[in-house]
Structures are given as C-alpha cells and as structure tokens.
C-alpha cells in the first residue's frame, strides 16, 4: 500500500518514464460496455488508471507456456479468487491533497461469488458491517484496504475513504481529466496505463529537482513541466507489442520534449556503448566479435525507441511480430553480453589472484630452503644485474627444466638467454592484460623501506611490521610490465606510490602480502595508506 506522497510521486515517474497512442480524439462515452467495469469509478481527482484483462491474457494461445496452473492455484489458495475468473481489473490512484494518496482496485469477475468466500490476509484486519445494504469488510486501519462488492461480479479493494469516494462518483458521475482520457481512449490492448500530470506537477518537479543527476541527464528534470498526460499500451494477445504516447502542453513543448528525449536516448546509447568497449580486454576474436554484436544490437535497441512527433503528441510503438521477435531475442542477448564479459573478467581476476598465490608460495619455499626471500636479481662480480628473480624462482614453480636451460652467469639479453624470453610461464602473466607474451605483470615493489629495498632478499624476521601487513608482490598495469627475464621491478616514490598500478582490472589491482594472502586493492585507495603497506619496518602496520 502506498503510504507517502514521495512514493506516489515516484510511482508516477516510473509510469511515465519507464513504461512502453494517447487516443485523445473522439466522443466521451462514460458508460462502460456490457460486462466491463464502469469508468465512473474513476474519481475526478484521480491521476493514474490501469486497466488489464487477466482472463483474456491467461487463456490466450500466447499464454500457453505461462505457469497458468500455478497462478490459478495460488490465487484460490491465498485470496479465494481464481485469476482466470477475473475478466477485467481497473486500478486507480488519486493525487494526495491533505492526506495520503487514494488507491483502489476494481475487479470484474466472470462468475458470481460471495464476499464471504474472499480470503482476507490476517495482516489486514477488517470488521464486517453493512454498506448500501450489502456486506462490507471495513479495514480497521485507514491505510490498509477494505473490501466491498456492489454486485455479485464486482469486487472493490480500496482504502475506506477512497472506496466510499469511488462509490459516490459511480452513482453520481463527475468527470475529471483522467476519466475523460480513459473514456475517449476506448483501447482494446491487454494492459492500458493512463496518467495525467497536471494535478501532481508541482510535486513531481519538487521531487526530481534535488536529484543528483549527471549533466547529460539533467534534462530529465524538465519532463514533468513538458508532459500533460501519458498513455502506455501493452498487447500480449493477437499482435504482441507495446506503445507509449506523451501529450505535451503545447506544440512548442512537444518540440522541446522530442529534442530532450532524443538527447537522452543518445546519451543512454553512448553510455551503453562505452560500457561495452570498457569490458573488452585483449584481442580474443570471440570477445571482439561479441563486442561488435553488442554494439550493433545496442544501436538497434535505442533506435526502436525513438519517438515520432505529431503536433502535441509523441508516440513510440513496437510490435513483437515475426522478425521483430528475432530482434527482441537479439536485444536480450546483447544486453546479456556485458554480464558475460563481466563474468569472464571476474574469472580472469581470480586466475590472476591464483598466479600471485603460486608466486608467494614459491617465495615461501625459497625462504624455507635459503632462510631468506629471493634477491630481486642475480649479479656478476662487477655488480651488473644478470637475471630477474622470476628466473631464479622457476625451480619452486615446477619449472626446473626451463630453469636449467638458462646460462646463469650471463645477462638476460645474452645471445643464449634471449632465446628463452618467449618461454614465459603463464604464472607471470595477468590473464586480463594485453601486454605481449614476454612481458610479466607481477613485480616486486622497490623503494626506500620496502622488503626489496636492497640487492639481497631479507628474511621474514626482518619484516617487523608483520607478514600480514606488508606487500610482497604487485600486479602492475600493462604499461609498467617488464620482460620477465630482465632484472626490473616497480620502483615507487613516496609522492606517488600508486604509479603503474590501478588498471589491471576494472576498479583496481591484485596484490600479495608477505604472508601469502592475496587481496584486491581498489584504485581509489588512499596513497598514504598504500605507502605504509609497502613499508616492512616503519612501526605503522596498517592491517588488511
């Protein structure tokens, strides 16, 4: 049940902005056709009316695959009414004036029932009294619904005050802006939503005004000022499809509204396309083809919803028939592709995390054997760097055969050792990276106060801030990666300790602590905190 003005406002916004022409021309026919709900239940102050035909939809060939049996059983068990016996539903919302908004629903049934057969939930306490000579289940709470049947095939569920207002208007009809539009529309669609904005325009404007929208979407705040009424049609039977019509106050407003909606669609399309492009990692042919398909279908989807303007009316329609059904499936697939790409990236990130765990485990095994961590590089007698720690860690990564092929007394770029550059183990590469295969993405942090400040690897006892508080290996950006055999790591400085980090994955990068645990560090981490995590003995352990 709607309880506040704010909820009423946002419901109207949803109806106007999100739902899928206005039949505004014709004679007012206030009396309902035989067997239909009388439009006179729509009060003069009503702002939204929703009409639906459950029996028609649920018994149609188009609903053959719907869980109709479940709906039928649930309706009878929970409410005492079979949804298949509901011929028509009319839901009405009235604008709040001094109190909460009025809300009521009228059900037209295919066969007579007694009010006593209705199953009222225990959470809605009611008392049985009489109204107009018929039994009336009056709510004990003015905010919860009462139940009344003016005849054996019509059930009204509404708050007490609004229910009585609906009955009064049904007996002595007074047309309002909404009831006139509903009567003139005379629409055969399975679901029809009609809304008028004039009575609630000040509330809509006030509700949207403070919304923190980005500059490209600021135009949304103009919508309530430009639209007088809206109508949504949804057809499930016969020719499935949907349509939306917006009625502007003037032709000038309609022209501005058209331009605004076109701009919003362009913005939405561009945001969607940028998201698709941002999800692309590497040059995998399937991923690139998926991105091209997603881009094509995204453009098609946004083109479908381009409004057409005729005078004061803007119209969008979509028929889901034949090739359109194929297009719909294509659009749905395109919408799922970003999720698929995100799942693939999540898998790559996990794989990268596992790489770091293998590397740190190998370092721990190295420490177990040599009582210290590996040195950042090996050096000749003149102090010239020869080979990276990544080469010397190979025996602890089950890569002894590759390790034995290196000439350990020669530099990484010697004639012989250069032939092994292309043999980089996959454990040294970030699966999300796009750097060429010889490049390694896992580097040691090197700088004043870090574990690998000097030429030699320290022992664990020298890391006085604690193994679980000190960074050991970092996953660097592709542009900071190095040839895996080359002595070279990530040198940092206190002014910008995050240089070379932060884009390995969307939102951040992986890093391994000296205790062997791996964590995902957001790119937005405070630089001062990150710097303390690089220090091994500064007396300011951060904890993770």
Short mmCIF file of C-alpha atoms in Angstrom, two decimals:
data_model
loop_
_atom_site.label_atom_id
_atom_site.label_comp_id
_atom_site.label_asym_id
_atom_site.label_seq_id
_atom_site.Cartn_x
_atom_site.Cartn_y
_atom_site.Cartn_z
CA UNK A 1 0.00 0.00 0.00
CA UNK A 2 1.30 3.45 -0.84
CA UNK A 3 1.86 5.42 2.33
CA UNK A 4 3.58 8.69 1.46
CA UNK A 5 3.48 11.46 -1.10
CA UNK A 6 7.01 10.63 -2.15
CA UNK A 7 6.10 7.06 -3.06
CA UNK A 8 3.17 8.39 -5.07
CA UNK A 9 5.45 10.76 -6.94
CA UNK A 10 7.98 8.12 -7.83
CA UNK A 11 5.30 5.71 -8.95
CA UNK A 12 4.08 8.32 -11.41
CA UNK A 13 7.62 8.96 -12.59
CA UNK A 14 8.07 5.23 -13.22
CA UNK A 15 4.83 5.03 -15.17
CA UNK A 16 5.80 7.94 -17.38
CA UNK A 17 9.49 7.36 -17.89
CA UNK A 18 9.89 3.57 -17.91
CA UNK A 19 6.72 2.07 -19.36
CA UNK A 20 6.27 1.17 -23.06
CA UNK A 21 -1.25 6.26 -28.51
CA UNK A 22 -2.97 8.52 -26.48
CA UNK A 23 -6.37 8.08 -28.14
CA UNK A 24 -7.37 11.59 -27.27
CA UNK A 25 -9.77 12.24 -30.08
CA UNK A 26 -13.36 11.06 -30.08
CA UNK A 27 -16.67 11.19 -28.25
CA UNK A 28 -16.77 10.81 -24.49
CA UNK A 29 -18.51 7.51 -23.76
CA UNK A 30 -18.71 7.45 -19.98
CA UNK A 31 -20.86 4.34 -19.61
CA UNK A 32 -18.95 1.06 -19.79
CA UNK A 33 -19.75 -1.56 -22.44
CA UNK A 34 -21.76 -4.51 -21.15
CA UNK A 35 -19.73 -6.68 -18.76
CA UNK A 36 -16.98 -4.09 -18.33
CA UNK A 37 -16.12 -2.01 -15.30
CA UNK A 38 -17.78 1.37 -15.31
CA UNK A 39 -15.33 4.22 -15.82
CA UNK A 40 -17.37 6.26 -13.35
CA UNK A 41 -15.40 4.61 -10.55
CA UNK A 42 -12.56 6.92 -11.62
CA UNK A 43 -12.82 9.91 -9.29
CA UNK A 44 -12.34 13.49 -10.55
CA UNK A 45 -9.06 13.79 -8.65
CA UNK A 46 -7.56 10.54 -9.95
CA UNK A 47 -4.23 10.83 -11.76
CA UNK A 48 -3.45 7.23 -12.79
CA UNK A 49 -5.68 4.46 -14.12
CA UNK A 50 -4.50 0.98 -15.08
CA UNK A 51 -6.80 -1.38 -16.97
CA UNK A 52 -5.95 -5.05 -17.54
CA UNK A 53 -7.73 -8.19 -18.76
CA UNK A 54 -6.30 -11.23 -16.90
CA UNK A 55 -8.77 -13.83 -18.25
CA UNK A 56 -8.17 -12.78 -21.85
CA UNK A 57 -4.40 -12.97 -21.43
CA UNK A 58 -4.16 -16.15 -19.36
CA UNK A 59 -6.48 -18.15 -21.61
CA UNK A 60 -4.96 -16.97 -24.90
CA UNK A 61 -2.72 -19.15 -27.11
CA UNK A 62 0.10 -16.70 -26.42
CA UNK A 63 -0.01 -17.73 -22.74
CA UNK A 64 0.32 -21.45 -23.50
CA UNK A 65 3.76 -21.56 -21.86
CA UNK A 66 2.84 -19.38 -18.88
CA UNK A 67 2.57 -21.07 -15.44
CA UNK A 68 -1.21 -20.62 -15.53
CA UNK A 69 -1.89 -23.61 -13.28
CA UNK A 70 0.36 -22.18 -10.58
CA UNK A 71 -1.25 -18.74 -10.80
CA UNK A 72 -4.70 -20.30 -10.60
CA UNK A 73 -3.88 -22.44 -7.58
CA UNK A 74 -2.09 -19.61 -5.77
CA UNK A 75 -4.96 -17.20 -6.35
CA UNK A 76 -7.55 -19.61 -4.98
CA UNK A 77 -5.41 -20.62 -2.01
CA UNK A 78 -4.27 -17.16 -0.96
CA UNK A 79 -7.22 -14.95 -1.90
CA UNK A 80 -10.16 -17.21 -2.70
CA UNK A 81 -10.30 -15.98 -6.30
CA UNK A 82 -9.03 -17.74 -9.42
CA UNK A 83 -7.12 -15.21 -11.59
CA UNK A 84 -8.62 -16.94 -14.64
CA UNK A 85 -12.05 -15.81 -13.42
CA UNK A 86 -11.02 -12.14 -13.39
CA UNK A 87 -12.29 -10.60 -16.62
CA UNK A 88 -11.03 -7.07 -16.00
CA UNK A 89 -9.08 -5.05 -13.45
CA UNK A 90 -9.20 -1.29 -13.00
CA UNK A 91 -6.64 0.22 -10.62
CA UNK A 92 -6.98 3.89 -9.68
CA UNK A 93 -4.63 6.29 -7.90
CA UNK A 94 -5.78 9.69 -6.71
CA UNK A 95 -3.39 12.55 -6.09
CA UNK A 96 -2.68 13.28 -2.42
CA UNK A 97 -4.18 16.55 -1.26
CA UNK A 98 -4.07 16.79 2.51
CA UNK A 99 -3.56 13.14 3.41
CA UNK A 100 -2.12 10.04 1.76
CA UNK A 101 -2.98 9.25 -1.87
CA UNK A 102 -6.18 7.37 -2.58
CA UNK A 103 -5.74 3.92 -4.07
CA UNK A 104 -8.34 1.41 -5.19
CA UNK A 105 -8.75 -1.61 -7.45
CA UNK A 106 -11.97 -2.82 -9.07
CA UNK A 107 -12.19 -6.47 -10.18
CA UNK A 108 -14.84 -7.62 -12.68
CA UNK A 109 -15.41 -11.38 -12.39
CA UNK A 110 -16.69 -13.84 -14.98
CA UNK A 111 -18.97 -15.56 -12.48
CA UNK A 112 -20.74 -14.54 -9.27
CA UNK A 113 -19.10 -15.01 -5.89
CA UNK A 114 -19.95 -14.09 -2.31
CA UNK A 115 -17.82 -11.72 -0.29
CA UNK A 116 -17.56 -14.42 2.40
CA UNK A 117 -15.52 -16.59 0.01
CA UNK A 118 -12.81 -13.95 -0.13
CA UNK A 119 -9.72 -14.81 1.91
CA UNK A 120 -8.53 -11.63 3.61
CA UNK A 121 -4.92 -11.93 4.86
CA UNK A 122 -4.57 -11.81 8.66
CA UNK A 123 -2.25 -8.84 8.26
CA UNK A 124 -5.25 -6.81 7.01
CA UNK A 125 -7.70 -6.82 9.95
CA UNK A 126 -11.28 -5.97 8.92
CA UNK A 127 -14.67 -5.77 10.59
CA UNK A 128 -17.89 -6.85 8.85
CA UNK A 129 -20.55 -4.12 8.61
CA UNK A 130 -23.18 -3.08 6.04
CA UNK A 131 -22.84 -0.53 3.27
CA UNK A 132 -25.70 0.23 0.88
CA UNK A 133 -27.48 -2.86 2.15
CA UNK A 134 -24.59 -5.19 1.33
CA UNK A 135 -21.86 -6.74 3.45
CA UNK A 136 -18.79 -4.56 3.78
CA UNK A 137 -15.42 -5.67 5.19
CA UNK A 138 -14.14 -2.39 6.58
CA UNK A 139 -10.47 -2.08 7.42
CA UNK A 140 -9.53 -1.23 10.99
CA UNK A 141 -6.58 0.76 9.63
CA UNK A 142 -7.23 3.77 7.35
CA UNK A 143 -4.04 2.96 5.45
CA UNK A 144 -4.96 -0.65 4.57
CA UNK A 145 -7.72 -1.78 2.18
CA UNK A 146 -11.37 -2.51 2.79
CA UNK A 147 -13.42 -4.95 0.65
CA UNK A 148 -16.84 -4.40 -0.91
CA UNK A 149 -18.97 -5.99 -3.65
CA UNK A 150 -21.59 -3.64 -5.14
CA UNK A 151 -22.86 -6.66 -7.09
CA UNK A 152 -22.02 -10.38 -7.22
CA UNK A 153 -19.45 -9.97 -10.01
CA UNK A 154 -17.70 -6.77 -8.95
CA UNK A 155 -15.16 -6.54 -6.12
CA UNK A 156 -13.66 -3.27 -4.92
CA UNK A 157 -10.48 -3.27 -2.83
CA UNK A 158 -9.55 0.20 -1.60
CA UNK A 159 -8.82 2.27 1.47
CA UNK A 160 -12.05 3.01 3.31
CA UNK A 161 -12.25 6.72 2.50
CA UNK A 162 -11.35 6.26 -1.15
CA UNK A 163 -13.69 3.29 -1.60
CA UNK A 164 -16.63 5.40 -0.48
CA UNK A 165 -15.50 8.21 -2.76
CA UNK A 166 -15.41 5.76 -5.69
CA UNK A 167 -18.94 4.55 -4.92
CA UNK A 168 -20.24 8.10 -4.65
CA UNK A 169 -18.77 9.02 -8.01
CA UNK A 170 -20.12 5.83 -9.59
CA UNK A 171 -23.66 6.79 -8.53
CA UNK A 172 -23.35 10.47 -9.48
CA UNK A 173 -20.56 10.62 -12.06
CA UNK A 174 -18.33 13.68 -12.17
CA UNK A 175 -15.74 13.55 -14.92
CA UNK A 176 -12.17 14.59 -14.29
CA UNK A 177 -9.22 14.92 -16.68
CA UNK A 178 -8.24 11.27 -16.23
CA UNK A 179 -11.69 9.75 -16.64
CA UNK A 180 -12.18 11.75 -19.85
CA UNK A 181 -8.95 10.40 -21.32
CA UNK A 182 -9.76 6.82 -20.31
CA UNK A 183 -13.26 7.04 -21.78
CA UNK A 184 -12.04 8.52 -25.04
CA UNK A 185 -9.21 6.05 -25.44
CA UNK A 186 -11.52 3.01 -25.75
CA UNK A 187 -8.41 0.88 -26.19
CA UNK A 188 -8.50 -2.89 -26.90
CA UNK A 189 -4.98 -3.54 -25.53
CA UNK A 190 -4.47 -6.11 -22.79
CA UNK A 191 -2.95 -3.57 -20.40
CA UNK A 192 -3.52 0.18 -20.60
CA UNK A 193 -2.00 2.78 -18.29
CA UNK A 194 -3.20 6.38 -18.46
CA UNK A 195 -1.77 9.18 -16.32
CA UNK A 196 -2.37 12.92 -16.08
CA UNK A 197 0.36 15.11 -14.64
CA UNK A 198 -1.30 18.48 -14.12
CA UNK A 199 -2.63 17.73 -10.60
CA UNK A 200 0.73 16.44 -9.39
CA UNK A 201 3.12 18.54 -11.49
CA UNK A 202 4.34 20.68 -8.55
CA UNK A 203 5.10 17.54 -6.52
CA UNK A 204 6.89 15.88 -9.42
CA UNK A 205 9.02 18.96 -10.08
CA UNK A 206 9.88 19.29 -6.39
CA UNK A 207 10.73 15.60 -6.09
CA UNK A 208 13.01 15.49 -9.13
CA UNK A 209 14.71 18.88 -8.63
CA UNK A 210 17.22 17.78 -5.96
CA UNK A 211 18.10 14.51 -7.72
CA UNK A 212 21.92 14.35 -8.21
CA UNK A 213 21.83 13.61 -11.93
CA UNK A 214 24.97 13.90 -14.09
CA UNK A 215 25.00 16.82 -16.56
CA UNK A 216 23.95 14.72 -19.60
CA UNK A 217 20.81 13.60 -17.73
CA UNK A 218 19.80 16.94 -16.22
CA UNK A 219 17.12 17.25 -18.90
CA UNK A 220 15.09 14.58 -17.07
CA UNK A 221 14.09 17.29 -14.61
CA UNK A 222 12.21 19.09 -17.39
CA UNK A 223 9.94 16.15 -18.19
CA UNK A 224 7.16 16.93 -15.66
CA UNK A 225 6.97 20.50 -16.93
CA UNK A 226 6.56 19.44 -20.56
CA UNK A 227 4.15 16.50 -20.27
CA UNK A 228 0.41 16.85 -19.62
CA UNK A 229 -0.55 13.20 -19.94
CA UNK A 230 0.86 9.80 -20.82
CA UNK A 231 -0.61 6.54 -22.05
CA UNK A 232 1.01 3.12 -22.18
CA UNK A 233 -0.38 0.15 -24.12
CA UNK A 234 0.76 -3.43 -23.76
CA UNK A 235 -0.62 -6.15 -26.01
CA UNK A 236 0.12 -9.79 -25.28
CA UNK A 237 -2.63 -11.48 -27.29
CA UNK A 238 -3.17 -11.32 -31.04
CA UNK A 239 -0.41 -8.91 -32.12
CA UNK A 240 2.05 -8.59 -29.21
CA UNK A 241 3.58 -5.18 -28.81
CA UNK A 242 3.76 -2.04 -26.75
CA UNK A 243 3.35 1.67 -27.27
CA UNK A 244 3.83 4.90 -25.37
CA UNK A 245 2.22 8.24 -26.10
CA UNK A 246 3.08 11.50 -24.40
CA UNK A 247 0.86 14.58 -24.66
CA UNK A 248 2.68 17.87 -24.30
CA UNK A 249 1.08 21.11 -23.15
CA UNK A 250 1.77 22.92 -26.44
CA UNK A 251 3.37 22.15 -29.78
CA UNK A 252 6.40 24.14 -28.64
CA UNK A 253 6.64 21.96 -25.54
CA UNK A 254 6.26 18.87 -27.73
CA UNK A 255 9.16 20.04 -29.88
CA UNK A 256 11.32 20.60 -26.78
CA UNK A 257 10.24 17.25 -25.35
CA UNK A 258 11.15 15.49 -28.59
CA UNK A 259 14.62 17.04 -28.61
CA UNK A 260 15.09 16.19 -24.94
CA UNK A 261 14.10 12.54 -25.38
CA UNK A 262 16.31 12.20 -28.46
CA UNK A 263 19.23 13.60 -26.47
CA UNK A 264 18.54 11.26 -23.54
CA UNK A 265 18.44 8.28 -25.90
CA UNK A 266 21.74 9.38 -27.47
CA UNK A 267 23.28 9.70 -24.01
CA UNK A 268 21.99 6.30 -22.93
CA UNK A 269 23.25 4.71 -26.13
CA UNK A 270 26.70 6.27 -25.73
CA UNK A 271 26.93 5.19 -22.09
CA UNK A 272 25.97 1.64 -23.06
CA UNK A 273 28.50 1.56 -25.91
CA UNK A 274 31.25 2.92 -23.67
CA UNK A 275 30.48 0.21 -21.13
CA UNK A 276 30.76 -2.43 -23.84
CA UNK A 277 34.12 -1.06 -25.00
CA UNK A 278 35.43 -0.84 -21.44
CA UNK A 279 34.71 -4.53 -20.92
CA UNK A 280 36.99 -5.56 -23.80
CA UNK A 281 40.31 -6.99 -22.65
CA UNK A 282 42.90 -8.26 -25.09
CA UNK A 283 42.38 -9.30 -28.69
CA UNK A 284 40.41 -12.50 -28.24
CA UNK A 285 38.45 -12.92 -31.53
CA UNK A 286 35.30 -14.17 -29.81
CA UNK A 287 35.31 -11.29 -27.35
CA UNK A 288 35.88 -8.73 -30.10
CA UNK A 289 33.09 -10.27 -32.19
CA UNK A 290 30.80 -10.28 -29.15
CA UNK A 291 31.53 -6.61 -28.61
CA UNK A 292 30.71 -5.80 -32.24
CA UNK A 293 27.44 -7.69 -31.96
CA UNK A 294 26.58 -5.99 -28.69
CA UNK A 295 27.32 -2.61 -30.26
CA UNK A 296 25.11 -3.34 -33.28
CA UNK A 297 22.20 -4.54 -31.17
CA UNK A 298 22.56 -1.66 -28.72
CA UNK A 299 22.23 0.84 -31.55
CA UNK A 300 19.23 -1.07 -32.90
CA UNK A 301 17.57 -1.18 -29.49
CA UNK A 302 17.86 2.56 -28.95
CA UNK A 303 16.63 3.26 -32.49
CA UNK A 304 13.48 1.23 -31.77
CA UNK A 305 12.50 3.64 -29.01
CA UNK A 306 12.96 6.85 -30.99
CA UNK A 307 9.70 8.83 -30.59
CA UNK A 308 7.74 10.20 -33.53
CA UNK A 309 6.09 13.61 -33.09
CA UNK A 310 2.73 14.71 -34.45
CA UNK A 311 1.61 18.06 -33.14
CA UNK A 312 1.41 17.86 -29.34
CA UNK A 313 1.76 14.06 -29.27
CA UNK A 314 4.94 11.97 -29.16
CA UNK A 315 4.50 8.32 -29.99
CA UNK A 316 6.70 5.24 -29.59
CA UNK A 317 5.43 1.83 -30.68
CA UNK A 318 6.89 -1.62 -31.03
CA UNK A 319 5.23 -4.72 -32.45
CA UNK A 320 6.81 -8.01 -31.43
CA UNK A 321 5.91 -9.99 -34.53
CA UNK A 322 7.91 -12.11 -36.94
CA UNK A 323 11.36 -10.66 -37.44
CA UNK A 324 10.71 -8.34 -34.53
CA UNK A 325 10.72 -11.37 -32.23
CA UNK A 326 14.14 -12.27 -33.56
CA UNK A 327 15.25 -8.69 -32.94
CA UNK A 328 13.92 -8.88 -29.40
CA UNK A 329 15.95 -12.01 -28.75
CA UNK A 330 18.96 -10.27 -30.25
CA UNK A 331 18.49 -7.28 -27.99
CA UNK A 332 18.22 -9.54 -24.95
CA UNK A 333 21.39 -11.36 -25.96
CA UNK A 334 23.15 -8.03 -26.45
CA UNK A 335 22.01 -6.92 -23.01
CA UNK A 336 23.42 -10.11 -21.52
CA UNK A 337 26.80 -9.76 -23.19
CA UNK A 338 28.14 -7.18 -20.70
CA UNK A 339 27.21 -9.59 -17.91
CA UNK A 340 29.00 -12.40 -19.73
CA UNK A 341 32.04 -10.18 -20.23
CA UNK A 342 31.94 -9.19 -16.56
CA UNK A 343 31.85 -12.87 -15.60
CA UNK A 344 34.84 -13.57 -17.83
CA UNK A 345 36.74 -10.68 -16.25
CA UNK A 346 35.87 -11.99 -12.79
CA UNK A 347 37.30 -15.36 -13.82
CA UNK A 348 40.47 -13.70 -15.13
CA UNK A 349 40.84 -11.73 -11.93
CA UNK A 350 40.53 -14.92 -9.90
CA UNK A 351 43.08 -16.62 -12.15
CA UNK A 352 45.46 -13.70 -11.62
CA UNK A 353 44.94 -13.99 -7.87
CA UNK A 354 45.87 -17.67 -8.10
CA UNK A 355 49.05 -16.73 -10.00
CA UNK A 356 50.08 -14.47 -7.15
CA UNK A 357 49.36 -17.20 -4.62
CA UNK A 358 51.62 -19.59 -6.54
CA UNK A 359 54.37 -16.97 -6.68
CA UNK A 360 54.20 -16.20 -2.96
CA UNK A 361 54.10 -19.91 -2.10
CA UNK A 362 57.23 -20.38 -4.21
CA UNK A 363 58.87 -17.49 -2.33
CA UNK A 364 57.98 -19.10 0.99
CA UNK A 365 59.51 -22.37 -0.20
CA UNK A 366 62.61 -20.45 -1.27
CA UNK A 367 62.75 -18.93 2.21
CA UNK A 368 62.40 -22.39 3.74
CA UNK A 369 65.44 -23.59 1.79
CA UNK A 370 67.69 -20.50 1.89
CA UNK A 371 66.32 -18.77 5.02
CA UNK A 372 65.61 -15.64 3.02
CA UNK A 373 63.47 -14.38 0.17
CA UNK A 374 64.91 -14.37 -3.37
CA UNK A 375 67.01 -11.37 -4.33
CA UNK A 376 65.44 -9.03 -6.92
CA UNK A 377 68.16 -10.14 -9.36
CA UNK A 378 71.43 -12.01 -9.64
CA UNK A 379 74.64 -10.03 -10.21
CA UNK A 380 78.09 -10.68 -11.66
CA UNK A 381 81.33 -9.92 -9.80
CA UNK A 382 81.18 -6.32 -11.03
CA UNK A 383 77.65 -5.76 -9.67
CA UNK A 384 75.95 -5.91 -13.06
CA UNK A 385 72.40 -7.39 -12.95
CA UNK A 386 72.08 -10.67 -14.81
CA UNK A 387 68.70 -12.39 -14.42
CA UNK A 388 65.47 -11.48 -12.65
CA UNK A 389 64.16 -13.18 -9.51
CA UNK A 390 61.46 -14.61 -11.77
CA UNK A 391 64.09 -16.84 -13.38
CA UNK A 392 65.59 -17.95 -10.07
CA UNK A 393 62.15 -18.79 -8.68
CA UNK A 394 61.45 -21.27 -11.51
CA UNK A 395 62.57 -24.39 -9.58
CA UNK A 396 59.99 -23.57 -6.91
CA UNK A 397 57.26 -23.27 -9.56
CA UNK A 398 57.79 -26.76 -11.02
CA UNK A 399 59.75 -25.20 -13.88
CA UNK A 400 63.16 -26.84 -13.21
CA UNK A 401 63.52 -27.94 -16.84
CA UNK A 402 63.15 -24.35 -18.08
CA UNK A 403 65.45 -23.07 -15.33
CA UNK A 404 68.21 -25.48 -16.32
CA UNK A 405 68.23 -24.06 -19.86
CA UNK A 406 69.43 -20.63 -18.68
CA UNK A 407 73.08 -19.65 -18.58
CA UNK A 408 73.01 -18.24 -15.06
CA UNK A 409 76.35 -16.48 -15.43
CA UNK A 410 75.14 -14.47 -18.42
CA UNK A 411 72.80 -11.45 -18.54
CA UNK A 412 69.17 -11.78 -19.55
CA UNK A 413 69.87 -10.41 -23.05
CA UNK A 414 72.85 -12.59 -23.88
CA UNK A 415 72.68 -14.39 -27.19
CA UNK A 416 71.65 -17.63 -25.48
CA UNK A 417 69.33 -16.29 -22.79
CA UNK A 418 67.43 -14.16 -25.31
CA UNK A 419 66.20 -17.36 -26.96
CA UNK A 420 64.30 -18.21 -23.75
CA UNK A 421 62.42 -14.92 -23.43
CA UNK A 422 59.45 -16.34 -25.34
CA UNK A 423 59.13 -19.22 -22.88
CA UNK A 424 57.49 -17.11 -20.17
CA UNK A 425 55.44 -19.27 -17.78
CA UNK A 426 51.77 -18.29 -17.67
CA UNK A 427 52.05 -17.78 -13.90
CA UNK A 428 53.86 -14.49 -14.58
CA UNK A 429 51.15 -13.03 -16.80
CA UNK A 430 47.90 -11.30 -15.85
CA UNK A 431 45.12 -13.06 -17.83
CA UNK A 432 43.33 -9.71 -18.17
CA UNK A 433 46.41 -7.98 -19.55
CA UNK A 434 47.08 -7.09 -23.17
CA UNK A 435 50.86 -6.72 -22.98
CA UNK A 436 52.73 -9.05 -25.40
CA UNK A 437 53.68 -12.51 -24.04
CA UNK A 438 57.30 -11.81 -22.96
CA UNK A 439 56.04 -9.18 -20.51
CA UNK A 440 55.47 -10.03 -16.84
CA UNK A 441 52.76 -8.27 -14.80
CA UNK A 442 53.89 -9.35 -11.33
CA UNK A 443 56.67 -7.16 -9.97
CA UNK A 444 58.33 -6.54 -6.64
CA UNK A 445 57.79 -3.13 -5.03
CA UNK A 446 61.22 -1.47 -4.77
CA UNK A 447 61.86 1.66 -2.80
CA UNK A 448 63.05 3.02 0.50
CA UNK A 449 61.68 0.97 3.37
CA UNK A 450 60.21 -1.84 1.27
CA UNK A 451 61.02 -5.54 1.51
CA UNK A 452 63.22 -5.36 -1.59
CA UNK A 453 64.98 -2.06 -0.94
CA UNK A 454 68.44 -3.60 -1.28
CA UNK A 455 70.13 -6.06 -3.59
CA UNK A 456 69.52 -9.06 -1.37
CA UNK A 457 66.30 -10.68 -0.21
CA UNK A 458 65.55 -10.28 3.51
CA UNK A 459 64.43 -12.93 5.96
CA UNK A 460 60.92 -12.93 7.38
CA UNK A 461 62.21 -11.92 10.82
CA UNK A 462 63.36 -8.60 9.33
CA UNK A 463 59.76 -7.73 8.40
CA UNK A 464 58.90 -6.35 11.82
CA UNK A 465 55.58 -4.77 10.76
CA UNK A 466 54.31 -8.31 10.23
CA UNK A 467 53.96 -10.53 7.18
CA UNK A 468 50.21 -9.91 7.03
CA UNK A 469 50.74 -6.13 6.92
CA UNK A 470 53.46 -5.81 4.27
CA UNK A 471 53.14 -6.01 0.48
CA UNK A 472 55.37 -8.55 -1.25
CA UNK A 473 54.33 -8.73 -4.95
CA UNK A 474 52.19 -6.34 -7.00
CA UNK A 475 50.10 -6.78 -10.14
CA UNK A 476 51.10 -3.84 -12.33
CA UNK A 477 49.48 -2.12 -15.29
CA UNK A 478 50.40 -3.35 -18.76
CA UNK A 479 52.46 -0.21 -19.44
CA UNK A 480 54.54 -0.93 -16.32
CA UNK A 481 55.18 -4.60 -17.16
CA UNK A 482 58.72 -5.81 -17.93
CA UNK A 483 60.32 -8.62 -19.90
CA UNK A 484 60.13 -11.47 -17.45
CA UNK A 485 63.81 -12.44 -17.50
CA UNK A 486 65.05 -8.86 -17.27
CA UNK A 487 66.03 -7.52 -13.85
CA UNK A 488 63.40 -4.88 -13.29
CA UNK A 489 60.52 -4.24 -10.94
CA UNK A 490 58.25 -1.41 -9.81
CA UNK A 491 60.24 1.42 -8.28
CA UNK A 492 57.99 3.69 -6.25
CA UNK A 493 58.37 7.03 -4.53
CA UNK A 494 56.60 8.48 -1.54
CA UNK A 495 54.96 11.24 -3.59
CA UNK A 496 53.15 8.83 -5.92
CA UNK A 497 53.35 5.25 -4.62
CA UNK A 498 50.47 4.11 -6.86
CA UNK A 499 52.22 4.95 -10.14
CA UNK A 500 51.97 1.98 -12.51
CA UNK A 501 49.06 0.45 -10.58
CA UNK A 502 45.27 0.51 -10.71
CA UNK A 503 44.15 -0.54 -14.20
CA UNK A 504 44.94 -4.27 -14.18
CA UNK A 505 41.24 -4.95 -13.64
CA UNK A 506 38.17 -2.72 -13.57
CA UNK A 507 38.40 -0.81 -10.31
CA UNK A 508 41.82 -1.87 -9.07
CA UNK A 509 44.57 -4.50 -8.91
CA UNK A 510 45.66 -7.62 -7.04
CA UNK A 511 48.48 -7.61 -4.54
CA UNK A 512 50.11 -10.29 -2.40
CA UNK A 513 51.16 -9.79 1.19
CA UNK A 514 54.23 -11.41 2.67
CA UNK A 515 52.10 -13.98 4.49
CA UNK A 516 50.96 -15.34 1.09
CA UNK A 517 47.45 -13.89 1.12
CA UNK A 518 46.20 -12.06 -1.97
CA UNK A 519 43.87 -9.06 -1.86
CA UNK A 520 42.15 -6.86 -4.42
CA UNK A 521 43.14 -3.25 -3.82
CA UNK A 522 40.81 -0.54 -5.17
CA UNK A 523 42.42 2.05 -7.41
CA UNK A 524 40.93 4.70 -5.13
CA UNK A 525 42.92 3.59 -2.07
CA UNK A 526 44.47 6.41 -0.07
CA UNK A 527 48.07 6.90 -1.26
CA UNK A 528 49.41 7.43 2.26
CA UNK A 529 47.82 4.20 3.49
CA UNK A 530 49.17 2.29 0.50
CA UNK A 531 52.64 3.67 1.16
CA UNK A 532 52.52 2.34 4.73
CA UNK A 533 51.57 -1.08 3.34
CA UNK A 534 54.79 -1.03 1.31
CA UNK A 535 56.92 -0.43 4.39
CA UNK A 536 58.20 -3.51 6.22
CA UNK A 537 59.57 -1.97 9.41
CA UNK A 538 58.27 1.57 9.88
CA UNK A 539 56.35 0.73 13.03
CA UNK A 540 53.00 1.66 11.46
CA UNK A 541 51.37 -1.61 10.38
CA UNK A 542 48.03 -0.97 8.68
CA UNK A 543 46.40 -4.39 8.77
CA UNK A 544 44.18 -5.63 5.97
#
